[in-house]
Amino acid sequence: MFSHNGLHRRKGAMFGLFRKNKLVKIRSLNETTKHGVAATSLQELLKKGSKLLQVPLVGSHICLYEDGTELSEDYFRSLPDNAELVLLAMVVCDISRLLDTDRNLDLLIDAAKGLLSDERSPKRRKLLGELLLHLKDSSDTENREDDEDWFQGIDVRFKTKSAYMKYNCESRIRGYMKEVDSYAQTIQKPKLKAEYKKTAESLMLQLKSDKYNGCYFNRTEKELNRLCTKDGWFSCQGAFDQDECISLHSINPYGNRESRILFSTWNLDHRNLCPRIEKKRTVIPALVEALQNRKSSNINLDYFYKLLFTRENLKLVHIVCHKKSAHDLLCDKRNMYKWGKRKGL
């Protein structure tokens, strides 16, 4: 007598006897030497590979060398012969704790450099390159003499990182003011043009009083006044039509020279909390419209100032999240004029 289940087990065992060996080439993560291994299953390959490469079997897994895709049993069976694989041993340390400590930082950097020098996969090169970029962090230094590399190409008048980052933000805001000024050249009516120039002068005076809002990039400012953490980390706030960055972009331009340069590609995109409003297509033309048949003294200068130059309508975004398409939203006419001077509205 034999059971039905016993019959199935024997059939399965017989089927396993006829399963074809698959020949693959396997290596460990930090070696270039490839070893030919034949196996009928992923589990068998793991056992043979861990023994051959002398790594613990428990927690190990196998990935494609080309792009790091982890193998499943079904994926293994679909592999072509001589596929190149990597056996990865279980990571026995807490990665977040490792990256937060300086004790092994130099060893970690050297190891990443060693892997990068021998790496062929573009995807892995990118990951290792970004890891090295963030490991070579000197954000704890502030003065020029303590991090000369960070200041390469920067005028000698800047003695601290925060002073330069403040200037960097001021320069962007000044650029927005130049756009406001230059728009006067497009206005044909002399009277309207004159009133517009008066308004622009008033906006400039307010900007000078606020020191061009350079505090936004200055990590030494109070938390409410800056866009970064006290260590200098900036987070992307997402595209103009999103509440947050779905890709979780972040950068610390205080960390190293490369990050400082890359930060120049991030945009202070014009938006409004609700709705989002653009500078060129909407805010400035709306200002001109508001001045039609009215004096500059009737304009709610604070409203336009906030839209053009403050965090109420400025959003820091990674270049990938900077959408240049039309926002198709308008300024609020109820806020364009001072109370009691909005005739005809």
mmCIF file of C-alpha atoms in Angstrom:
data_model
loop_
_atom_site.group_PDB
_atom_site.id
_atom_site.type_symbol
_atom_site.label_atom_id
_atom_site.label_comp_id
_atom_site.label_asym_id
_atom_site.label_seq_id
_atom_site.Cartn_x
_atom_site.Cartn_y
_atom_site.Cartn_z
ATOM 1 C CA MET A 1 0.000 0.000 0.000
ATOM 2 C CA PHE A 2 1.191 3.481 -0.696
ATOM 3 C CA SER A 3 -0.452 6.842 -0.235
ATOM 4 C CA HIS A 4 -1.529 9.238 -2.969
ATOM 5 C CA ASN A 5 0.821 11.885 -1.544
ATOM 6 C CA GLY A 6 3.686 9.428 -1.596
ATOM 7 C CA LEU A 7 3.120 8.833 -5.298
ATOM 8 C CA HIS A 8 3.312 12.566 -6.005
ATOM 9 C CA ARG A 9 6.559 12.854 -4.060
ATOM 10 C CA ARG A 10 8.137 10.041 -6.045
ATOM 11 C CA LYS A 11 6.958 11.564 -9.325
ATOM 12 C CA GLY A 12 8.437 14.899 -8.291
ATOM 13 C CA ALA A 13 11.715 13.247 -7.420
ATOM 14 C CA MET A 14 11.811 11.429 -10.763
ATOM 15 C CA PHE A 15 11.049 14.674 -12.579
ATOM 16 C CA GLY A 16 13.973 16.317 -10.748
ATOM 17 C CA LEU A 17 16.306 13.633 -12.054
ATOM 18 C CA PHE A 18 15.564 14.697 -15.613
ATOM 19 C CA ARG A 19 15.839 18.461 -14.981
ATOM 20 C CA LYS A 20 18.613 19.851 -17.139
ATOM 21 C CA ASN A 21 21.753 21.327 -15.625
ATOM 22 C CA LYS A 22 22.213 25.016 -16.347
ATOM 23 C CA LEU A 23 25.772 26.260 -16.754
ATOM 24 C CA VAL A 24 26.428 29.803 -15.443
ATOM 25 C CA LYS A 25 29.413 31.958 -14.560
ATOM 26 C CA ILE A 26 29.463 33.233 -11.001
ATOM 27 C CA ARG A 27 31.691 35.563 -9.015
ATOM 28 C CA SER A 28 31.647 37.364 -5.677
ATOM 29 C CA LEU A 29 30.986 41.085 -5.465
ATOM 30 C CA ASN A 30 34.596 42.204 -5.002
ATOM 31 C CA GLU A 31 36.279 39.742 -7.387
ATOM 32 C CA THR A 32 36.751 39.678 -11.149
ATOM 33 C CA THR A 33 37.467 35.955 -11.393
ATOM 34 C CA LYS A 34 34.475 34.044 -12.799
ATOM 35 C CA HIS A 35 33.743 30.412 -11.967
ATOM 36 C CA GLY A 36 31.710 28.041 -14.100
ATOM 37 C CA VAL A 37 29.003 26.262 -12.094
ATOM 38 C CA ALA A 38 26.321 23.831 -13.227
ATOM 39 C CA ALA A 39 23.075 23.598 -11.253
ATOM 40 C CA THR A 40 19.522 22.399 -11.796
ATOM 41 C CA SER A 41 17.947 24.947 -9.424
ATOM 42 C CA LEU A 42 18.611 28.276 -7.783
ATOM 43 C CA GLN A 43 18.942 26.647 -4.384
ATOM 44 C CA GLU A 44 21.543 24.214 -5.717
ATOM 45 C CA LEU A 45 23.420 27.113 -7.293
ATOM 46 C CA LEU A 46 23.385 28.990 -3.980
ATOM 47 C CA LYS A 47 24.818 25.977 -2.149
ATOM 48 C CA LYS A 48 27.553 25.382 -4.737
ATOM 49 C CA GLY A 49 28.352 29.055 -5.119
ATOM 50 C CA SER A 50 28.613 29.788 -1.388
ATOM 51 C CA LYS A 51 30.922 26.794 -0.940
ATOM 52 C CA LEU A 52 33.064 27.715 -3.934
ATOM 53 C CA LEU A 53 33.365 31.395 -2.995
ATOM 54 C CA GLN A 54 33.560 30.671 0.745
ATOM 55 C CA VAL A 55 30.688 32.875 1.872
ATOM 56 C CA PRO A 56 27.873 31.978 4.312
ATOM 57 C CA LEU A 57 24.910 30.307 2.665
ATOM 58 C CA VAL A 58 22.355 31.806 5.066
ATOM 59 C CA GLY A 59 21.104 35.154 3.784
ATOM 60 C CA SER A 60 23.011 34.965 0.496
ATOM 61 C CA HIS A 61 21.347 35.669 -2.820
ATOM 62 C CA ILE A 62 22.293 35.761 -6.508
ATOM 63 C CA CYS A 63 21.926 38.652 -8.934
ATOM 64 C CA LEU A 64 22.601 39.319 -12.599
ATOM 65 C CA TYR A 65 26.009 40.935 -12.991
ATOM 66 C CA GLU A 66 24.705 43.201 -15.749
ATOM 67 C CA ASP A 67 22.104 45.174 -13.800
ATOM 68 C CA GLY A 68 21.837 43.703 -10.301
ATOM 69 C CA THR A 69 18.447 42.008 -10.782
ATOM 70 C CA GLU A 70 17.939 39.419 -8.032
ATOM 71 C CA LEU A 71 17.152 35.913 -9.285
ATOM 72 C CA SER A 72 14.052 33.923 -8.420
ATOM 73 C CA GLU A 73 13.672 30.219 -9.149
ATOM 74 C CA ASP A 74 11.606 30.911 -12.271
ATOM 75 C CA TYR A 75 14.049 33.555 -13.448
ATOM 76 C CA PHE A 76 16.940 31.136 -12.949
ATOM 77 C CA ARG A 77 15.308 28.552 -15.203
ATOM 78 C CA SER A 78 14.894 31.124 -17.971
ATOM 79 C CA LEU A 79 18.551 32.197 -17.963
ATOM 80 C CA PRO A 80 20.653 31.531 -21.047
ATOM 81 C CA ASP A 81 23.756 29.385 -20.654
ATOM 82 C CA ASN A 82 26.887 31.165 -19.435
ATOM 83 C CA ALA A 83 24.906 34.028 -17.892
ATOM 84 C CA GLU A 84 27.151 36.126 -15.640
ATOM 85 C CA LEU A 85 25.984 36.235 -12.024
ATOM 86 C CA VAL A 86 27.121 37.704 -8.713
ATOM 87 C CA LEU A 87 26.746 35.982 -5.342
ATOM 88 C CA LEU A 88 25.978 38.486 -2.609
ATOM 89 C CA ALA A 89 26.500 37.507 1.016
ATOM 90 C CA MET A 90 24.125 38.731 3.689
ATOM 91 C CA VAL A 91 24.977 42.216 4.955
ATOM 92 C CA VAL A 92 25.504 41.754 8.676
ATOM 93 C CA CYS A 93 25.582 45.428 9.681
ATOM 94 C CA ASP A 94 22.950 48.124 9.941
ATOM 95 C CA ILE A 95 23.584 50.310 6.870
ATOM 96 C CA SER A 96 22.064 53.430 8.353
ATOM 97 C CA ARG A 97 24.280 53.086 11.426
ATOM 98 C CA LEU A 98 27.323 52.497 9.231
ATOM 99 C CA LEU A 99 26.695 55.633 7.163
ATOM 100 C CA ASP A 100 26.106 57.742 10.272
ATOM 101 C CA THR A 101 29.458 56.933 11.844
ATOM 102 C CA ASP A 102 32.860 58.328 10.922
ATOM 103 C CA ARG A 103 34.778 55.395 12.380
ATOM 104 C CA ASN A 104 34.870 53.349 9.176
ATOM 105 C CA LEU A 105 34.325 56.172 6.711
ATOM 106 C CA ASP A 106 37.779 56.041 5.119
ATOM 107 C CA LEU A 107 37.551 52.265 4.735
ATOM 108 C CA LEU A 108 34.105 52.593 3.186
ATOM 109 C CA ILE A 109 35.332 55.215 0.704
ATOM 110 C CA ASP A 110 38.331 53.068 -0.260
ATOM 111 C CA ALA A 111 36.086 50.030 -0.731
ATOM 112 C CA ALA A 112 33.651 51.981 -2.931
ATOM 113 C CA LYS A 113 36.552 53.341 -5.009
ATOM 114 C CA GLY A 114 37.928 49.830 -5.437
ATOM 115 C CA LEU A 115 34.584 48.516 -6.644
ATOM 116 C CA LEU A 116 34.107 51.472 -8.962
ATOM 117 C CA SER A 117 37.501 51.049 -10.629
ATOM 118 C CA ASP A 118 36.589 47.521 -11.746
ATOM 119 C CA GLU A 119 32.888 48.014 -12.412
ATOM 120 C CA ARG A 120 31.470 47.721 -15.939
ATOM 121 C CA SER A 121 27.737 48.038 -15.335
ATOM 122 C CA PRO A 122 26.608 51.666 -15.938
ATOM 123 C CA LYS A 123 23.847 51.269 -13.372
ATOM 124 C CA ARG A 124 26.242 50.141 -10.658
ATOM 125 C CA ARG A 125 28.797 52.782 -11.590
ATOM 126 C CA LYS A 126 26.124 55.405 -11.094
ATOM 127 C CA LEU A 127 25.122 54.014 -7.692
ATOM 128 C CA LEU A 128 28.732 53.736 -6.519
ATOM 129 C CA GLY A 129 29.512 57.217 -7.820
ATOM 130 C CA GLU A 130 26.601 58.728 -5.907
ATOM 131 C CA LEU A 131 27.600 56.800 -2.789
ATOM 132 C CA LEU A 132 31.126 58.216 -2.999
ATOM 133 C CA LEU A 133 29.748 61.711 -3.564
ATOM 134 C CA HIS A 134 27.763 61.577 -0.338
ATOM 135 C CA LEU A 135 30.490 59.827 1.637
ATOM 136 C CA LYS A 136 32.975 62.584 0.821
ATOM 137 C CA ASP A 137 30.991 64.979 2.964
ATOM 138 C CA SER A 138 32.535 67.988 4.677
ATOM 139 C CA SER A 139 29.333 69.780 5.615
ATOM 140 C CA ASP A 140 30.542 70.090 9.203
ATOM 141 C CA THR A 141 33.142 72.630 8.062
ATOM 142 C CA GLU A 142 32.182 76.235 7.447
ATOM 143 C CA ASN A 143 35.326 78.323 6.972
ATOM 144 C CA ARG A 144 37.369 78.582 3.780
ATOM 145 C CA GLU A 145 40.638 77.506 5.390
ATOM 146 C CA ASP A 146 39.014 74.279 6.590
ATOM 147 C CA ASP A 147 37.737 73.162 3.155
ATOM 148 C CA GLU A 148 39.687 74.827 0.354
ATOM 149 C CA ASP A 149 38.402 72.348 -2.229
ATOM 150 C CA TRP A 150 34.792 73.470 -1.673
ATOM 151 C CA PHE A 151 35.755 77.073 -2.472
ATOM 152 C CA GLN A 152 37.509 76.358 -5.778
ATOM 153 C CA GLY A 153 36.368 78.930 -8.348
ATOM 154 C CA ILE A 154 34.717 81.144 -5.716
ATOM 155 C CA ASP A 155 35.831 84.733 -5.178
ATOM 156 C CA VAL A 156 38.249 85.156 -2.261
ATOM 157 C CA ARG A 157 35.932 87.656 -0.574
ATOM 158 C CA PHE A 158 33.762 84.740 0.582
ATOM 159 C CA LYS A 159 35.249 83.342 3.793
ATOM 160 C CA THR A 160 32.438 80.968 4.785
ATOM 161 C CA LYS A 161 30.145 78.535 2.972
ATOM 162 C CA SER A 162 27.028 80.196 4.363
ATOM 163 C CA ALA A 163 28.140 83.597 3.102
ATOM 164 C CA TYR A 164 28.544 82.246 -0.419
ATOM 165 C CA MET A 165 25.247 80.333 -0.337
ATOM 166 C CA LYS A 166 23.501 83.499 0.856
ATOM 167 C CA TYR A 167 25.033 85.357 -2.092
ATOM 168 C CA ASN A 168 23.966 82.522 -4.416
ATOM 169 C CA CYS A 169 20.336 82.946 -3.375
ATOM 170 C CA GLU A 170 20.552 86.740 -3.576
ATOM 171 C CA SER A 171 21.809 86.417 -7.155
ATOM 172 C CA ARG A 172 18.786 84.350 -8.150
ATOM 173 C CA ILE A 173 16.379 86.846 -6.588
ATOM 174 C CA ARG A 174 18.223 89.735 -8.252
ATOM 175 C CA GLY A 175 17.705 87.931 -11.545
ATOM 176 C CA TYR A 176 13.947 87.949 -10.959
ATOM 177 C CA MET A 177 14.101 91.685 -10.258
ATOM 178 C CA LYS A 178 15.964 92.245 -13.524
ATOM 179 C CA GLU A 179 13.142 90.497 -15.368
ATOM 180 C CA VAL A 180 10.669 92.840 -13.701
ATOM 181 C CA ASP A 181 12.745 95.867 -14.735
ATOM 182 C CA SER A 182 13.284 94.712 -18.321
ATOM 183 C CA TYR A 183 9.559 94.142 -18.831
ATOM 184 C CA ALA A 184 9.123 97.929 -18.888
ATOM 185 C CA GLN A 185 10.645 97.938 -22.376
ATOM 186 C CA THR A 186 7.622 96.027 -23.709
ATOM 187 C CA ILE A 187 5.112 98.648 -22.513
ATOM 188 C CA GLN A 188 4.155 101.099 -25.249
ATOM 189 C CA LYS A 189 1.962 103.597 -23.405
ATOM 190 C CA PRO A 190 4.168 106.293 -21.775
ATOM 191 C CA LYS A 191 1.913 106.877 -18.768
ATOM 192 C CA LEU A 192 1.529 103.176 -18.037
ATOM 193 C CA LYS A 193 5.250 102.661 -18.475
ATOM 194 C CA ALA A 194 6.020 105.426 -15.990
ATOM 195 C CA GLU A 195 3.685 103.977 -13.358
ATOM 196 C CA TYR A 196 5.165 100.526 -13.925
ATOM 197 C CA LYS A 197 8.701 101.867 -13.347
ATOM 198 C CA LYS A 198 7.579 103.488 -10.102
ATOM 199 C CA THR A 199 6.172 100.169 -8.951
ATOM 200 C CA ALA A 200 9.374 98.382 -9.916
ATOM 201 C CA GLU A 201 11.415 100.900 -7.928
ATOM 202 C CA SER A 202 9.245 100.280 -4.874
ATOM 203 C CA LEU A 203 9.715 96.529 -5.250
ATOM 204 C CA MET A 204 13.482 97.046 -5.450
ATOM 205 C CA LEU A 205 13.495 99.089 -2.248
ATOM 206 C CA GLN A 206 11.607 96.328 -0.463
ATOM 207 C CA LEU A 207 14.051 93.727 -1.781
ATOM 208 C CA LYS A 208 17.049 95.731 -0.589
ATOM 209 C CA SER A 209 15.430 96.067 2.829
ATOM 210 C CA ASP A 210 15.035 92.283 2.969
ATOM 211 C CA LYS A 211 18.612 91.734 1.704
ATOM 212 C CA TYR A 212 17.263 89.992 -1.393
ATOM 213 C CA ASN A 213 15.986 87.123 0.770
ATOM 214 C CA GLY A 214 19.393 85.475 0.707
ATOM 215 C CA CYS A 215 18.446 83.817 3.994
ATOM 216 C CA TYR A 216 16.686 81.033 2.077
ATOM 217 C CA PHE A 217 20.000 79.270 1.270
ATOM 218 C CA ASN A 218 21.841 80.284 4.448
ATOM 219 C CA ARG A 219 21.967 77.408 6.935
ATOM 220 C CA THR A 220 22.968 79.718 9.791
ATOM 221 C CA GLU A 221 19.629 81.547 9.607
ATOM 222 C CA LYS A 222 16.694 80.735 11.863
ATOM 223 C CA GLU A 223 14.719 77.656 10.796
ATOM 224 C CA LEU A 224 11.691 79.684 9.692
ATOM 225 C CA ASN A 225 13.830 81.783 7.336
ATOM 226 C CA ARG A 226 15.797 79.060 5.522
ATOM 227 C CA LEU A 227 14.959 76.297 3.044
ATOM 228 C CA CYS A 228 17.549 73.845 4.373
ATOM 229 C CA THR A 229 18.348 72.005 7.574
ATOM 230 C CA LYS A 230 20.948 73.369 9.971
ATOM 231 C CA ASP A 231 23.442 70.963 8.326
ATOM 232 C CA GLY A 232 22.668 72.312 4.844
ATOM 233 C CA TRP A 233 20.369 69.639 3.381
ATOM 234 C CA PHE A 234 17.777 70.828 0.860
ATOM 235 C CA SER A 235 14.766 68.749 -0.168
ATOM 236 C CA CYS A 236 12.949 69.118 -3.469
ATOM 237 C CA GLN A 237 9.426 70.477 -2.927
ATOM 238 C CA GLY A 238 8.038 68.864 -6.076
ATOM 239 C CA ALA A 239 6.713 70.226 -9.353
ATOM 240 C CA PHE A 240 4.374 73.230 -9.341
ATOM 241 C CA ASP A 241 1.336 70.946 -9.639
ATOM 242 C CA GLN A 242 2.382 68.582 -6.827
ATOM 243 C CA ASP A 243 2.307 68.929 -3.055
ATOM 244 C CA GLU A 244 5.644 67.166 -2.636
ATOM 245 C CA CYS A 245 8.487 65.529 -4.557
ATOM 246 C CA ILE A 246 7.505 61.952 -5.374
ATOM 247 C CA SER A 247 11.164 61.087 -6.128
ATOM 248 C CA LEU A 248 12.410 62.403 -2.755
ATOM 249 C CA HIS A 249 15.240 64.426 -4.325
ATOM 250 C CA SER A 250 17.661 65.919 -1.810
ATOM 251 C CA ILE A 251 21.079 67.562 -1.887
ATOM 252 C CA ASN A 252 23.583 69.171 0.458
ATOM 253 C CA PRO A 253 25.591 71.835 -1.404
ATOM 254 C CA TYR A 254 27.538 72.458 1.806
ATOM 255 C CA GLY A 255 28.920 68.897 1.678
ATOM 256 C CA ASN A 256 31.402 69.089 -1.199
ATOM 257 C CA ARG A 257 32.272 71.093 -4.298
ATOM 258 C CA GLU A 258 30.476 68.761 -6.713
ATOM 259 C CA SER A 259 27.219 69.012 -4.765
ATOM 260 C CA ARG A 260 27.589 72.799 -4.645
ATOM 261 C CA ILE A 261 27.895 72.910 -8.429
ATOM 262 C CA LEU A 262 25.018 70.468 -8.956
ATOM 263 C CA PHE A 263 22.818 72.618 -6.722
ATOM 264 C CA SER A 264 23.005 75.370 -9.339
ATOM 265 C CA THR A 265 20.739 73.199 -11.529
ATOM 266 C CA TRP A 266 17.981 73.279 -8.899
ATOM 267 C CA ASN A 267 15.333 75.919 -9.574
ATOM 268 C CA LEU A 268 13.428 78.363 -7.439
ATOM 269 C CA ASP A 269 10.226 77.781 -9.374
ATOM 270 C CA HIS A 270 7.448 80.343 -9.103
ATOM 271 C CA ARG A 271 4.261 78.942 -7.715
ATOM 272 C CA ASN A 272 1.562 79.976 -5.293
ATOM 273 C CA LEU A 273 0.308 77.910 -2.415
ATOM 274 C CA CYS A 274 -3.163 77.863 -3.949
ATOM 275 C CA PRO A 275 -3.210 78.401 -6.851
ATOM 276 C CA ARG A 276 0.342 78.263 -8.244
ATOM 277 C CA ILE A 277 1.305 81.298 -10.266
ATOM 278 C CA GLU A 278 4.141 81.873 -12.740
ATOM 279 C CA LYS A 279 6.317 84.952 -12.894
ATOM 280 C CA LYS A 280 6.717 85.667 -16.617
ATOM 281 C CA ARG A 281 3.425 84.417 -17.973
ATOM 282 C CA THR A 282 1.176 85.614 -15.176
ATOM 283 C CA VAL A 283 2.517 87.765 -12.325
ATOM 284 C CA ILE A 284 4.272 90.506 -14.284
ATOM 285 C CA PRO A 285 1.534 90.805 -16.959
ATOM 286 C CA ALA A 286 -1.040 90.951 -14.146
ATOM 287 C CA LEU A 287 0.891 93.798 -12.558
ATOM 288 C CA VAL A 288 0.804 95.714 -15.836
ATOM 289 C CA GLU A 289 -2.908 95.028 -16.158
ATOM 290 C CA ALA A 290 -3.499 96.288 -12.625
ATOM 291 C CA LEU A 291 -1.773 99.579 -13.519
ATOM 292 C CA GLN A 292 -4.079 100.251 -16.457
ATOM 293 C CA ASN A 293 -5.702 103.652 -15.720
ATOM 294 C CA ARG A 294 -4.437 103.498 -12.122
ATOM 295 C CA LYS A 295 -1.488 104.922 -10.239
ATOM 296 C CA SER A 296 1.237 102.826 -8.689
ATOM 297 C CA SER A 297 0.111 104.072 -5.274
ATOM 298 C CA ASN A 298 -3.155 102.136 -5.740
ATOM 299 C CA ILE A 299 -1.402 98.801 -6.203
ATOM 300 C CA ASN A 300 -1.162 96.261 -3.391
ATOM 301 C CA LEU A 301 2.613 96.113 -3.600
ATOM 302 C CA ASP A 302 2.899 93.521 -0.846
ATOM 303 C CA TYR A 303 0.814 91.033 -2.842
ATOM 304 C CA PHE A 304 3.005 91.249 -5.940
ATOM 305 C CA TYR A 305 6.197 91.306 -3.866
ATOM 306 C CA LYS A 306 5.239 88.028 -2.206
ATOM 307 C CA LEU A 307 4.394 86.406 -5.544
ATOM 308 C CA LEU A 308 7.662 87.462 -7.161
ATOM 309 C CA PHE A 309 10.281 87.203 -4.436
ATOM 310 C CA THR A 310 9.219 85.189 -1.389
ATOM 311 C CA ARG A 311 8.626 81.598 -0.288
ATOM 312 C CA GLU A 312 4.906 82.196 -0.558
ATOM 313 C CA ASN A 313 5.328 81.733 -4.309
ATOM 314 C CA LEU A 314 8.819 80.257 -4.663
ATOM 315 C CA LYS A 315 9.347 76.510 -4.615
ATOM 316 C CA LEU A 316 12.800 74.864 -4.629
ATOM 317 C CA VAL A 317 12.788 71.986 -7.104
ATOM 318 C CA HIS A 318 15.232 69.517 -8.624
ATOM 319 C CA ILE A 319 15.695 70.153 -12.346
ATOM 320 C CA VAL A 320 13.761 66.940 -13.109
ATOM 321 C CA CYS A 321 10.756 68.336 -11.221
ATOM 322 C CA HIS A 322 10.929 71.737 -12.907
ATOM 323 C CA LYS A 323 8.074 71.779 -15.397
ATOM 324 C CA LYS A 324 8.325 74.577 -17.955
ATOM 325 C CA SER A 325 4.837 74.142 -19.353
ATOM 326 C CA ALA A 326 2.239 76.851 -18.777
ATOM 327 C CA HIS A 327 0.620 76.705 -15.343
ATOM 328 C CA ASP A 328 -2.626 78.226 -16.680
ATOM 329 C CA LEU A 329 -3.483 79.955 -13.407
ATOM 330 C CA LEU A 330 -4.243 83.597 -12.690
ATOM 331 C CA CYS A 331 -3.533 86.173 -10.011
ATOM 332 C CA ASP A 332 -6.349 87.016 -7.645
ATOM 333 C CA LYS A 333 -7.777 90.380 -8.709
ATOM 334 C CA ARG A 334 -9.202 90.871 -5.224
ATOM 335 C CA ASN A 335 -5.648 91.204 -3.906
ATOM 336 C CA MET A 336 -4.151 93.398 -6.630
ATOM 337 C CA TYR A 337 -5.264 96.713 -5.183
ATOM 338 C CA LYS A 338 -5.236 98.444 -1.847
ATOM 339 C CA TRP A 339 -8.545 98.391 -0.017
ATOM 340 C CA GLY A 340 -10.816 101.263 -1.020
ATOM 341 C CA LYS A 341 -8.984 101.837 -4.313
ATOM 342 C CA ARG A 342 -10.219 98.982 -6.482
ATOM 343 C CA LYS A 343 -12.607 100.984 -8.641
ATOM 344 C CA GLY A 344 -14.732 99.071 -11.085
ATOM 345 C CA LEU A 345 -14.099 95.696 -9.418
#
